[in-house]
Short mmCIF file of C-alpha atoms in Angstrom, two decimals:
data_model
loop_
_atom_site.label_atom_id
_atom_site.label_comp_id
_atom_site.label_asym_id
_atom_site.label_seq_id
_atom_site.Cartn_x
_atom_site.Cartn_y
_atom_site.Cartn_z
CA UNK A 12 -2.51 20.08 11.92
CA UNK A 13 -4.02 23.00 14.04
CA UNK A 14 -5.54 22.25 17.12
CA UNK A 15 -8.64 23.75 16.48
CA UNK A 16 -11.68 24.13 18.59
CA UNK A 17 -14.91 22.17 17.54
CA UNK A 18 -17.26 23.62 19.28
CA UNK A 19 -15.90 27.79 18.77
CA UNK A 20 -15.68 29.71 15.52
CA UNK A 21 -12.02 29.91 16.56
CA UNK A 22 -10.12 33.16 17.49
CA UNK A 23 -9.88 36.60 16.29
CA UNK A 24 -7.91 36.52 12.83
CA UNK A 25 -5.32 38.94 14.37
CA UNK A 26 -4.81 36.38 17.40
CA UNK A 27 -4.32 33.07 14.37
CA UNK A 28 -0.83 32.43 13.83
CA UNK A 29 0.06 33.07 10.01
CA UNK A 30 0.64 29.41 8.78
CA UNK A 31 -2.86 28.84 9.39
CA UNK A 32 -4.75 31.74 8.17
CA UNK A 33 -5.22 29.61 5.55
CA UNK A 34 -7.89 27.70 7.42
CA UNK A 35 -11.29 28.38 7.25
CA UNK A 36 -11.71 30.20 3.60
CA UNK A 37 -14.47 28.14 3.23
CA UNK A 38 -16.57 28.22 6.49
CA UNK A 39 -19.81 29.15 4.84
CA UNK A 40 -19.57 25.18 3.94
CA UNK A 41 -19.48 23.82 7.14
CA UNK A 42 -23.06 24.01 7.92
CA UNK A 43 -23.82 22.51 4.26
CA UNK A 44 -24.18 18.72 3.88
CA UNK A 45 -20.64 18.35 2.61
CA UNK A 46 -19.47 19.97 6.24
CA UNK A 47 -22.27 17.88 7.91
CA UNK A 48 -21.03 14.26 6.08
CA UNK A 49 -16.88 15.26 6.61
CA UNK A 50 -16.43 13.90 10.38
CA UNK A 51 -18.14 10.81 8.86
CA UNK A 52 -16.26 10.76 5.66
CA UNK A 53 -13.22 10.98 7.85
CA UNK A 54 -14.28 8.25 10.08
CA UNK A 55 -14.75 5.56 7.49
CA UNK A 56 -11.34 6.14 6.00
CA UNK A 57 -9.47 6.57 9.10
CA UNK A 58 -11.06 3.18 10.40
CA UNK A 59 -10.08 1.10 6.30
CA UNK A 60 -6.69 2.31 6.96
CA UNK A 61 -6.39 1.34 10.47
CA UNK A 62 -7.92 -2.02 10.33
CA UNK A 63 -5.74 -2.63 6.81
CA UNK A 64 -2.59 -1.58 7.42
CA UNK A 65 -1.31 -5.25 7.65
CA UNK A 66 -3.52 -6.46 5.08
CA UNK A 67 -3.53 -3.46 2.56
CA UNK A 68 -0.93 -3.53 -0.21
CA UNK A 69 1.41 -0.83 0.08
CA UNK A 70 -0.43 0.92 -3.13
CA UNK A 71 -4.25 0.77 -1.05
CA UNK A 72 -2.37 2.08 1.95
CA UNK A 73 -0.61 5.13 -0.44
CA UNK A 74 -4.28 5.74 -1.62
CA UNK A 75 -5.90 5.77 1.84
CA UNK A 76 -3.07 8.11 3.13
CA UNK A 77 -3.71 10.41 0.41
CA UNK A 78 -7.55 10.24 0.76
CA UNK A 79 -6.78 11.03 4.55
CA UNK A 80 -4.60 14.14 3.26
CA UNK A 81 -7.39 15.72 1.33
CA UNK A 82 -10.29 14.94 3.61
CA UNK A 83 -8.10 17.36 6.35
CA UNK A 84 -7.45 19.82 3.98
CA UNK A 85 -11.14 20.19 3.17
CA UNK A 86 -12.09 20.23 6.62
CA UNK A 87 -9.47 22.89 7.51
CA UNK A 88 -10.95 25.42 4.67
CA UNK A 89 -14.42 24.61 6.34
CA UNK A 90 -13.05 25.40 9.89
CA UNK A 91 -11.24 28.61 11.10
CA UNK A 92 -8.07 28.06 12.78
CA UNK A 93 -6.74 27.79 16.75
CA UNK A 94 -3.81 28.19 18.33
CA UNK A 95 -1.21 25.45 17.94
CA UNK A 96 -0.77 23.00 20.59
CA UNK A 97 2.71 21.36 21.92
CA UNK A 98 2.57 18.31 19.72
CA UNK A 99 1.23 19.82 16.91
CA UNK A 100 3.62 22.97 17.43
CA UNK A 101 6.67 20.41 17.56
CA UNK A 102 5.90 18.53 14.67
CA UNK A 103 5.86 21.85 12.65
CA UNK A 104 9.10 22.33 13.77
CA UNK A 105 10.23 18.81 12.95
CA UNK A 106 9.02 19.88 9.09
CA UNK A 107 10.65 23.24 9.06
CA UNK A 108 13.78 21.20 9.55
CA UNK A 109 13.17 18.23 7.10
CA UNK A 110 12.08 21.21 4.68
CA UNK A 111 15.86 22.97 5.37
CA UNK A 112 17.41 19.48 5.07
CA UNK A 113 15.69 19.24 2.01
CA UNK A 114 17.16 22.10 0.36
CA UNK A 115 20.74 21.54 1.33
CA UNK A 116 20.71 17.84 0.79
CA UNK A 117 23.57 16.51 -1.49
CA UNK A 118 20.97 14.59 -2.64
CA UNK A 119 17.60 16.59 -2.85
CA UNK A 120 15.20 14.67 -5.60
CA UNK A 121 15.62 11.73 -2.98
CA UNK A 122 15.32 13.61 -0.19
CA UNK A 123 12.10 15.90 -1.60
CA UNK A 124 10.59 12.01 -1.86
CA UNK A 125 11.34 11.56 1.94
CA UNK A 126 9.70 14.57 2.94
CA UNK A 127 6.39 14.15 0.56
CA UNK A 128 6.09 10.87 2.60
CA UNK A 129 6.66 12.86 6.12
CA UNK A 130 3.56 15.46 4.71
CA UNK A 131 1.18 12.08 3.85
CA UNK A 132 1.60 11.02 7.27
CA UNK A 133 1.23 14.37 9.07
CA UNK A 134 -2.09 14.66 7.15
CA UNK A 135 -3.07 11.07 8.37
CA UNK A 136 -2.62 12.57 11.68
CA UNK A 137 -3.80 15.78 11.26
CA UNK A 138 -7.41 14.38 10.08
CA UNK A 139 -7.01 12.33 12.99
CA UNK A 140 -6.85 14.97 15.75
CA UNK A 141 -9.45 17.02 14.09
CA UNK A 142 -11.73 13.81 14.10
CA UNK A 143 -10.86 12.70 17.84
CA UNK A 144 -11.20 16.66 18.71
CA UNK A 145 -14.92 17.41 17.03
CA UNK A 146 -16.10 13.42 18.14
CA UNK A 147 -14.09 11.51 20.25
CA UNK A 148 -16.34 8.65 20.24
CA UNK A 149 -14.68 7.49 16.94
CA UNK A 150 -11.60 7.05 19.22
CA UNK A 151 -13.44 3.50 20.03
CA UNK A 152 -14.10 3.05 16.47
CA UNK A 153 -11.01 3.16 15.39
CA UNK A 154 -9.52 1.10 18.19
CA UNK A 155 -12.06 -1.64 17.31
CA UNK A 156 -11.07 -1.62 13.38
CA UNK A 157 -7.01 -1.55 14.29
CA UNK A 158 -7.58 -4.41 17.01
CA UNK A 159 -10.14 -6.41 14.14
CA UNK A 160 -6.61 -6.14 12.53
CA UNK A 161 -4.29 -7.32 14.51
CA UNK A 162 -6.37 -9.88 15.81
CA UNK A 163 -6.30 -11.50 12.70
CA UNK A 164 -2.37 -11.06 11.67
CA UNK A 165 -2.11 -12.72 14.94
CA UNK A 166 -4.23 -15.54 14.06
CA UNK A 167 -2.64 -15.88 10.81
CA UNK A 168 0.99 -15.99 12.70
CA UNK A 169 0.15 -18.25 15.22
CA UNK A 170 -1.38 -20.75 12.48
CA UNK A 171 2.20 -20.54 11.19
CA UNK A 172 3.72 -22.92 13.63
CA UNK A 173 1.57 -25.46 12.69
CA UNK A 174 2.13 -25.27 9.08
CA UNK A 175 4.99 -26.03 6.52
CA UNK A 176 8.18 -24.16 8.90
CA UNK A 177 10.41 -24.54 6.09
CA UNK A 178 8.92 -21.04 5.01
CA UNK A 179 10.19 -20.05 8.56
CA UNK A 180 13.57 -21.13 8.60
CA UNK A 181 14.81 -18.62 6.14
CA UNK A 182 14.55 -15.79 9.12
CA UNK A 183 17.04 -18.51 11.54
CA UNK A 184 20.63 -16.76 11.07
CA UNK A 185 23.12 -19.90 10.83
CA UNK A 186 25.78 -17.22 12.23
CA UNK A 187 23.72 -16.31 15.10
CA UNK A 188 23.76 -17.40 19.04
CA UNK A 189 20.02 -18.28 18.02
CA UNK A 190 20.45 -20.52 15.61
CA UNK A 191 17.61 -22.45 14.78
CA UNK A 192 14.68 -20.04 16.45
CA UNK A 193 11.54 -20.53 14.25
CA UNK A 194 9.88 -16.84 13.90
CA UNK A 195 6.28 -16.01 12.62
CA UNK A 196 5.70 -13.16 10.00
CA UNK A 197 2.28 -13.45 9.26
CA UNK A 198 1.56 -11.21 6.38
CA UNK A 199 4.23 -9.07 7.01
CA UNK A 200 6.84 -11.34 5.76
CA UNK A 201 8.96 -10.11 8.37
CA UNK A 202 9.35 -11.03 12.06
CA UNK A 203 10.53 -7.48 13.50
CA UNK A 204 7.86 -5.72 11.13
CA UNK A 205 5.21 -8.20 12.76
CA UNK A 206 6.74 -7.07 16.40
CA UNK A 207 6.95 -3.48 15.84
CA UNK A 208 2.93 -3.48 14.54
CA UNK A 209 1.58 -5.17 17.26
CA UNK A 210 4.02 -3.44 19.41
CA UNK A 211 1.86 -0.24 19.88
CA UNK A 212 -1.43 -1.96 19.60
CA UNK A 213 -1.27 -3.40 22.68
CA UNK A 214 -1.52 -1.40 25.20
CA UNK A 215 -4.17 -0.01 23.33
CA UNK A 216 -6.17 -3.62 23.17
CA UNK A 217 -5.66 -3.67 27.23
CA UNK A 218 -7.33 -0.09 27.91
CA UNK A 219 -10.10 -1.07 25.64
CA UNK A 220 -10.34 -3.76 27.96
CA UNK A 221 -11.15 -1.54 30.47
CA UNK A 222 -12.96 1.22 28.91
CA UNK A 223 -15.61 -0.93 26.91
CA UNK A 224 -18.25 -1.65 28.85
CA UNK A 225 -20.32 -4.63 27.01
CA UNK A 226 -19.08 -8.16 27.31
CA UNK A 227 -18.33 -8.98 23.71
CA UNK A 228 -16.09 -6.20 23.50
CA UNK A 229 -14.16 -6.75 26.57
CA UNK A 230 -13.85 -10.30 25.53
CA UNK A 231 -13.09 -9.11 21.58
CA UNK A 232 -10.09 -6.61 23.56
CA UNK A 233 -9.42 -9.50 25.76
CA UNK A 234 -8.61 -12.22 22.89
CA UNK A 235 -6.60 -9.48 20.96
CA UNK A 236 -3.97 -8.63 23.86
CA UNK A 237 -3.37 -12.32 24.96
CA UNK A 238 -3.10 -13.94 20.99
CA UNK A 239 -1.11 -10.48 20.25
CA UNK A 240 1.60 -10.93 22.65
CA UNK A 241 1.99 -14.64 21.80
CA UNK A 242 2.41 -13.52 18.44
CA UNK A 243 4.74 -10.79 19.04
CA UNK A 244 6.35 -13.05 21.75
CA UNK A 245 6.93 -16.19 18.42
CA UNK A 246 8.88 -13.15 16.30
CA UNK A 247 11.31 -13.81 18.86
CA UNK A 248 12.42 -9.99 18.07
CA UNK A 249 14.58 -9.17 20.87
CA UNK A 250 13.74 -4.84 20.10
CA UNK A 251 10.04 -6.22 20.03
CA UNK A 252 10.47 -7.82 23.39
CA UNK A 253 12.12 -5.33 25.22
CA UNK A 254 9.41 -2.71 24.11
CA UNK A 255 6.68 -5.11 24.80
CA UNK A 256 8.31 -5.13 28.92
CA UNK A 257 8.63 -1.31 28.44
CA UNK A 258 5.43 -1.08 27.05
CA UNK A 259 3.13 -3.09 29.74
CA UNK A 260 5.42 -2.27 32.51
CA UNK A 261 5.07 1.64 31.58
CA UNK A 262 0.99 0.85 31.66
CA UNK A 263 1.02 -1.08 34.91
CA UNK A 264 2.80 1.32 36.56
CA UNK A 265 0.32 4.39 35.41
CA UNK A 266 -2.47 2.16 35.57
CA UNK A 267 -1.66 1.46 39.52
CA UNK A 268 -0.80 5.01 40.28
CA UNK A 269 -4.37 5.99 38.32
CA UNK A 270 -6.36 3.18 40.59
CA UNK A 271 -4.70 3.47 43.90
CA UNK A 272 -4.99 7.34 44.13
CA UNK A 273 -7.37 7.53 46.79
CA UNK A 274 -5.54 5.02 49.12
CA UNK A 275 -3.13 5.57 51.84
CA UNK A 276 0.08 7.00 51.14
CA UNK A 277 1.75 3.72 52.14
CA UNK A 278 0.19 1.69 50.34
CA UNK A 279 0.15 4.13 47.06
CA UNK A 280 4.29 4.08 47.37
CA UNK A 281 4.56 0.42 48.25
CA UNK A 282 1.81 -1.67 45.93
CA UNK A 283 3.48 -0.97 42.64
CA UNK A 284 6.95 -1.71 44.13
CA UNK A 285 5.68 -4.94 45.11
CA UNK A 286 3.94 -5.55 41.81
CA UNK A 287 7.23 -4.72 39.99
CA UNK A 288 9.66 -7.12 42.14
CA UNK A 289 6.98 -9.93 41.49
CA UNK A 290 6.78 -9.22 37.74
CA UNK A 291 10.72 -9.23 37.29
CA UNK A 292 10.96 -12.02 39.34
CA UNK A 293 8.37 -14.17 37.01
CA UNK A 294 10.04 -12.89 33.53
CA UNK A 295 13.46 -14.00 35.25
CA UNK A 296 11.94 -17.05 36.03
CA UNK A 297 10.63 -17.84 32.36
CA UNK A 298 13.57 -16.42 30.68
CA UNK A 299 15.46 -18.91 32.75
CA UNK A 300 13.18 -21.73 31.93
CA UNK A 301 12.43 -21.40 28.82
CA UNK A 302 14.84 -22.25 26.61
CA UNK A 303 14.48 -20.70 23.07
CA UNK A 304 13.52 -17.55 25.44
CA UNK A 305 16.58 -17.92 27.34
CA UNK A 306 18.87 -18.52 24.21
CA UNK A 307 17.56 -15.25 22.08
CA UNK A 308 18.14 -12.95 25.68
CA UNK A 309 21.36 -14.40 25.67
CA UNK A 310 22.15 -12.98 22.19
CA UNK A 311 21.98 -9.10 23.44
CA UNK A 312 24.95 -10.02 25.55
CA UNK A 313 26.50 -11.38 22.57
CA UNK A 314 28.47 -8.14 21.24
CA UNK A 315 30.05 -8.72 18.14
CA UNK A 316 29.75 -12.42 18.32
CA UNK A 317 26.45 -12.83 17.53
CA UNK A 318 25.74 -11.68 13.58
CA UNK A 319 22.21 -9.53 14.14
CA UNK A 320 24.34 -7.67 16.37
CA UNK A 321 27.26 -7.16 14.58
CA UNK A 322 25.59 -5.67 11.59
CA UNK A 323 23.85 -3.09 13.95
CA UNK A 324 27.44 -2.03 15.45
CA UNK A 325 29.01 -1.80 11.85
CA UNK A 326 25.74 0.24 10.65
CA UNK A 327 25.69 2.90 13.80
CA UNK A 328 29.04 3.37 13.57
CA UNK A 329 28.50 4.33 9.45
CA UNK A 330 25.89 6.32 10.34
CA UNK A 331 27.80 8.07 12.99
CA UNK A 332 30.47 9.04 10.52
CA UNK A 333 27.58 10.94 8.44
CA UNK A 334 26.42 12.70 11.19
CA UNK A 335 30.20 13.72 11.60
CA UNK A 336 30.46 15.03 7.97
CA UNK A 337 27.02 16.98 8.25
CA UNK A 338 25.64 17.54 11.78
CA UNK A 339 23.60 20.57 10.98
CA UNK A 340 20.86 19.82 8.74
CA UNK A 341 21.49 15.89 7.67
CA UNK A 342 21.41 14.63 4.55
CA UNK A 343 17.62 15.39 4.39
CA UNK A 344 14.60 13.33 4.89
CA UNK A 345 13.35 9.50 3.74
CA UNK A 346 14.88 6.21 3.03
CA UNK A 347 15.73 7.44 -0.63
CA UNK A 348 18.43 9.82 0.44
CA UNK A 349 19.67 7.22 2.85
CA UNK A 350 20.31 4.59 0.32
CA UNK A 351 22.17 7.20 -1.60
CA UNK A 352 24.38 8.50 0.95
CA UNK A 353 25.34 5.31 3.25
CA UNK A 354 27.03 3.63 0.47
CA UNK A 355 29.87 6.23 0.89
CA UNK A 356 30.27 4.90 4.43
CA UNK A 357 29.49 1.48 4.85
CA UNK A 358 31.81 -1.05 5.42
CA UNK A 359 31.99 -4.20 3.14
CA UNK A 360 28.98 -6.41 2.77
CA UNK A 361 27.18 -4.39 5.30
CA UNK A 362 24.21 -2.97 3.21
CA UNK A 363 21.56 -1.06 5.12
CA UNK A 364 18.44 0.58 4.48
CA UNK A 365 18.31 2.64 7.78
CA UNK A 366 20.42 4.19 10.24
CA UNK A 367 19.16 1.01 12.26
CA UNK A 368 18.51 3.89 15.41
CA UNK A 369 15.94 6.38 15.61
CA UNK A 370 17.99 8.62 17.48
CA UNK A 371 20.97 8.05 14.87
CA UNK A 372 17.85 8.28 11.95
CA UNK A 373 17.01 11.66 13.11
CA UNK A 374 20.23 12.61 13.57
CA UNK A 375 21.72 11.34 10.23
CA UNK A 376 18.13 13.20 8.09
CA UNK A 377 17.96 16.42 9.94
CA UNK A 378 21.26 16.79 12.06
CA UNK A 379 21.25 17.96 15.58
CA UNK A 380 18.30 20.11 15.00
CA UNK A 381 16.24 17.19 13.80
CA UNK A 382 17.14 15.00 16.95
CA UNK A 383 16.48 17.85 19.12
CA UNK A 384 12.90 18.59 17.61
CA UNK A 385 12.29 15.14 18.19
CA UNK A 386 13.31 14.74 21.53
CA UNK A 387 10.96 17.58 22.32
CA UNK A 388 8.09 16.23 20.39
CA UNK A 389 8.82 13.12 22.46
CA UNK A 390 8.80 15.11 26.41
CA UNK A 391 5.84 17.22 25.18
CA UNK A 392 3.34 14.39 24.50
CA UNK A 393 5.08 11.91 27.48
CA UNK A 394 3.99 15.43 29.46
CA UNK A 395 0.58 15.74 28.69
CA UNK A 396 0.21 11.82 29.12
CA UNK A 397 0.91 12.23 32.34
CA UNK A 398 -1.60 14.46 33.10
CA UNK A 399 -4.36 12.11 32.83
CA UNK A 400 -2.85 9.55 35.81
CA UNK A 401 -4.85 11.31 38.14
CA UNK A 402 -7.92 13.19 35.94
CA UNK A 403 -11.52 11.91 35.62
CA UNK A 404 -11.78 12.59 32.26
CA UNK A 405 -13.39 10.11 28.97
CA UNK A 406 -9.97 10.66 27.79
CA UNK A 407 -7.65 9.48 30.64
CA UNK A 408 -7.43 6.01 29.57
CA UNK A 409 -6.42 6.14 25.91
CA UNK A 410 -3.76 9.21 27.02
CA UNK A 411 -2.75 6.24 29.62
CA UNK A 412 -2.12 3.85 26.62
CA UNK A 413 -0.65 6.33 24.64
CA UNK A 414 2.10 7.53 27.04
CA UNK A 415 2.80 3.16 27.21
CA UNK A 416 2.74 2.77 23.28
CA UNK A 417 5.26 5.90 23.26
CA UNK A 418 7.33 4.19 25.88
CA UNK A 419 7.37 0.49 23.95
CA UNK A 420 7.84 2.36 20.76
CA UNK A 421 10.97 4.35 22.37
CA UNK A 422 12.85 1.23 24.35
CA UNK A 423 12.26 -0.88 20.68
CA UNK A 424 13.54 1.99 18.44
CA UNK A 425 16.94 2.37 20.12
CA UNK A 426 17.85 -0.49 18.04
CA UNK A 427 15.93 -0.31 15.19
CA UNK A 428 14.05 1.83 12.83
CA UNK A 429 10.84 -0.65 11.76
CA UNK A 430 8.43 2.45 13.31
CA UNK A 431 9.15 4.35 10.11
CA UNK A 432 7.32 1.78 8.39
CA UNK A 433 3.75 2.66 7.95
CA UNK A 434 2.23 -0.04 9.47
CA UNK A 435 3.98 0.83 12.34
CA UNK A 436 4.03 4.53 12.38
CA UNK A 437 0.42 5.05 11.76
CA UNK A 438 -0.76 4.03 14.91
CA UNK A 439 2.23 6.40 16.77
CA UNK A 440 0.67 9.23 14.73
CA UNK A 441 -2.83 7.56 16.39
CA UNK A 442 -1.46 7.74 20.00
CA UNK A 443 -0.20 11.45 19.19
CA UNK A 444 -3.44 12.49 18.20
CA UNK A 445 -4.91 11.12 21.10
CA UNK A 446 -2.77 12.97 23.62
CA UNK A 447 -3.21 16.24 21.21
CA UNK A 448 -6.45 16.54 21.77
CA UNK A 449 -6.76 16.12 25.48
CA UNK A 450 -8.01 18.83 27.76
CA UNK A 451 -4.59 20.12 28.95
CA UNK A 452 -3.81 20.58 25.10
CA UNK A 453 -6.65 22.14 24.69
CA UNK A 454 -6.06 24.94 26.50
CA UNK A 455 -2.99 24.92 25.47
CA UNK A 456 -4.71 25.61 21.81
CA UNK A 457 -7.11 28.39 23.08
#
């Protein structure tokens, strides 16, 4: 997880900090053919977990995480150490804290699971950053395999409507304002679960649109966005919506401010304003039209009266009662500990697996502290997003489409907690690894 440089022998030893002096025990092996063959080897497993994480069972994508996990650790006893980096510096801080929470936890067998799973994934992203860092052309590779992906979930979603909807009915709450909404799952056998992993993808699809320069691609990005939104759209997930509108509006808007840069003042200040007003006015228009569109907005105004949103209110207000009872370090880390602890709090027949909240998730696992580190993990990479609006670099565009997938991810997770689901959180730890190794991070690293 160090930001290391790819093209230094690093720093002096005495200028490494100590949790990584570790790294680089075994740089005599980098120039041997193991050394040569690891941004490779890391490649071609980073790309079968990517394009599989909808398709893989959940034991393939447990073996692909772990392969990910030992391919970094390899490469960081091959390659001496840098500095650490803002992301990388507050995701150490988010483990010191799950590693506290751990060992006050009433529960801490369940909560030692939580935080082996936390590790996994900070090793998917740590090979990832060292990867993008030492070749960033894989960052098209590995776009292309997680679009080849969801280009095909979306197919298989879309085909769903046009099939035996009997399947689909089971997902239509008979309590809800939204009664009788059909809403594709694909293979995720779950509608919000579809709409949170095509949620961060994209953006992504849309600035490979404009990066890729041959025709097939553009037209391979192209296909992806439009049948991905109509199949994100179908879930009729109202969390999935709203960080859909976050998502492209957040992309527009830096996408504008990126191409207009060199125009007049005026123009800069006024063009996206006008571009806003005649995007809200066309969503108000179809979301007044549109009647299974208008019926499931309707349902966030609901309150208590419509059941999805009853069973949030009863399940935040649980969870708020065990941040109450232990607001310093949580109950510790993972779903595990959750299921053991919420039971004390719930009300009748309102079962839960999660805190339903990111915000309350982090909070309830890690206390204050843990919401805090996360908050700051969150400003630190929406900061060095931001950088890019205006630089020239090969990296702007994907830090672009990160800082959107971050903002989608954000608006969507206020009211749910599907991103700790790996199909969903792997490509967050993508966009993170993008924006870690960008060239304002970079000298952040040394």
């Amino acid at each position: 997880m160090s930001s290391t440089s790819p093209t230094a022998l690093g720093p002096a030893s005495g200028s490494v900090p100590w949790l990584l002096r570790w790294q680089g025990l075994l740089a005599g092996w980098a120039a041997g053919p193991l050394g040569r063959r690891l941004p490779l080897l890391a490649g071609l497993v980073l790309c079968a977990l990517m394009a599989g994480l909808p398709l893989v069972t959940r034991t393939g994508l447990s073996l692909l995480i772990t392969a990910a996990g030992l391919l970094w650790l390899l490469w960081a006893l091959c390659t001496p150490a840098g500095r650490i980096g803002p992301i990388s510096g507050w995701l150490l801080v988010m483990l010191g804290v799950s590693v506290l929470a751990t060992g006050f936890s009433p529960v801490p067998a369940a909560a030692a699971n939580g935080l082996i799973k936390l590790l996994s994934y900070l090793g998917v992203y740590a090979l990832m950053r060292q990867l993008l860092a030492t070749a960033p052309p894989w960052w098209d590779r590995i776009t292309a395999c997680l679009l080849g992906g969801s280009l095909l979930v979306s197919v298989i979603g879309i085909r769903q409507l046009y099939a035996d909807s009997s399947a689909l009915a089971r997902w239509s709450d008979p309590n809800s304002v939204a009664q009788g909404t059909v809403r594709i799952y694909s293979t995720l056998d779950n509608p919000n679960l579809l709409a949170g992993y095509l949620l961060p993808i994209l953006p992504i699809a849309v600035v490979a649109l404009l990066r890729w320069q041959r025709l097939s691609a553009r037209l391979f990005a192209l296909t992806t966005a439009v049948l991905g939104s109509a199949a994100l759209v179908l879930t009729y997930s109202r969390g999935g919506w709203l960080g859909l509108v976050a998502a492209y509006g957040v992309l527009a808007v830096l996408l504008l401010l990126r191409f207009t840069r060199h125009w007049p003042v005026f123009w800069r200040r006024v063009f996206p304003l006008l571009l806003m007003v005649l995007a809200g006015l066309v969503l108000a228009v179809a979301i007044a039209k549109v009647e299974p569109l208008r019926v499931r907005v309707m349902s966030l105004g609901a309150g208590r009266e419509d059941s999805s949103n009853n069973f949030r209110i009863n399940v935040w207000m649980a969870a708020i009662e065990m941040i109450k009872d232990r607001p310093w370090l949580g109950i510790g880390p993972g779903n595990s500990a959750f299921n053991l602890i919420y039971p004390l709090y719930q009300q009748p027949k309102f079962n839960a697996l999660s805190a339903y909240s990111i915000p309350l998730e982090l909070a309830v696992e890690g206390g204050i502290p843990g919401l805090l580190a996360g908050l700051g993990l969150l400003v630190a990479s929406v900061r060095l997003g931001l950088t890019q609006v205006r630089a020239n670099g090969h990296q702007a565009l994907p830090a672009l489409a990160a800082v959107a997938v971050i903002a989608g991810l954000a608006v969507q997770g206020v009211t749910d907690t599907i991103f700790f689901r790996p199909e969903v959180q792997l490509s967050g730890w993508f966009c993170l690894a993008t924006l870690s190794t960008l060239p304002a991070a970079a000298r952040a690293d040394g």
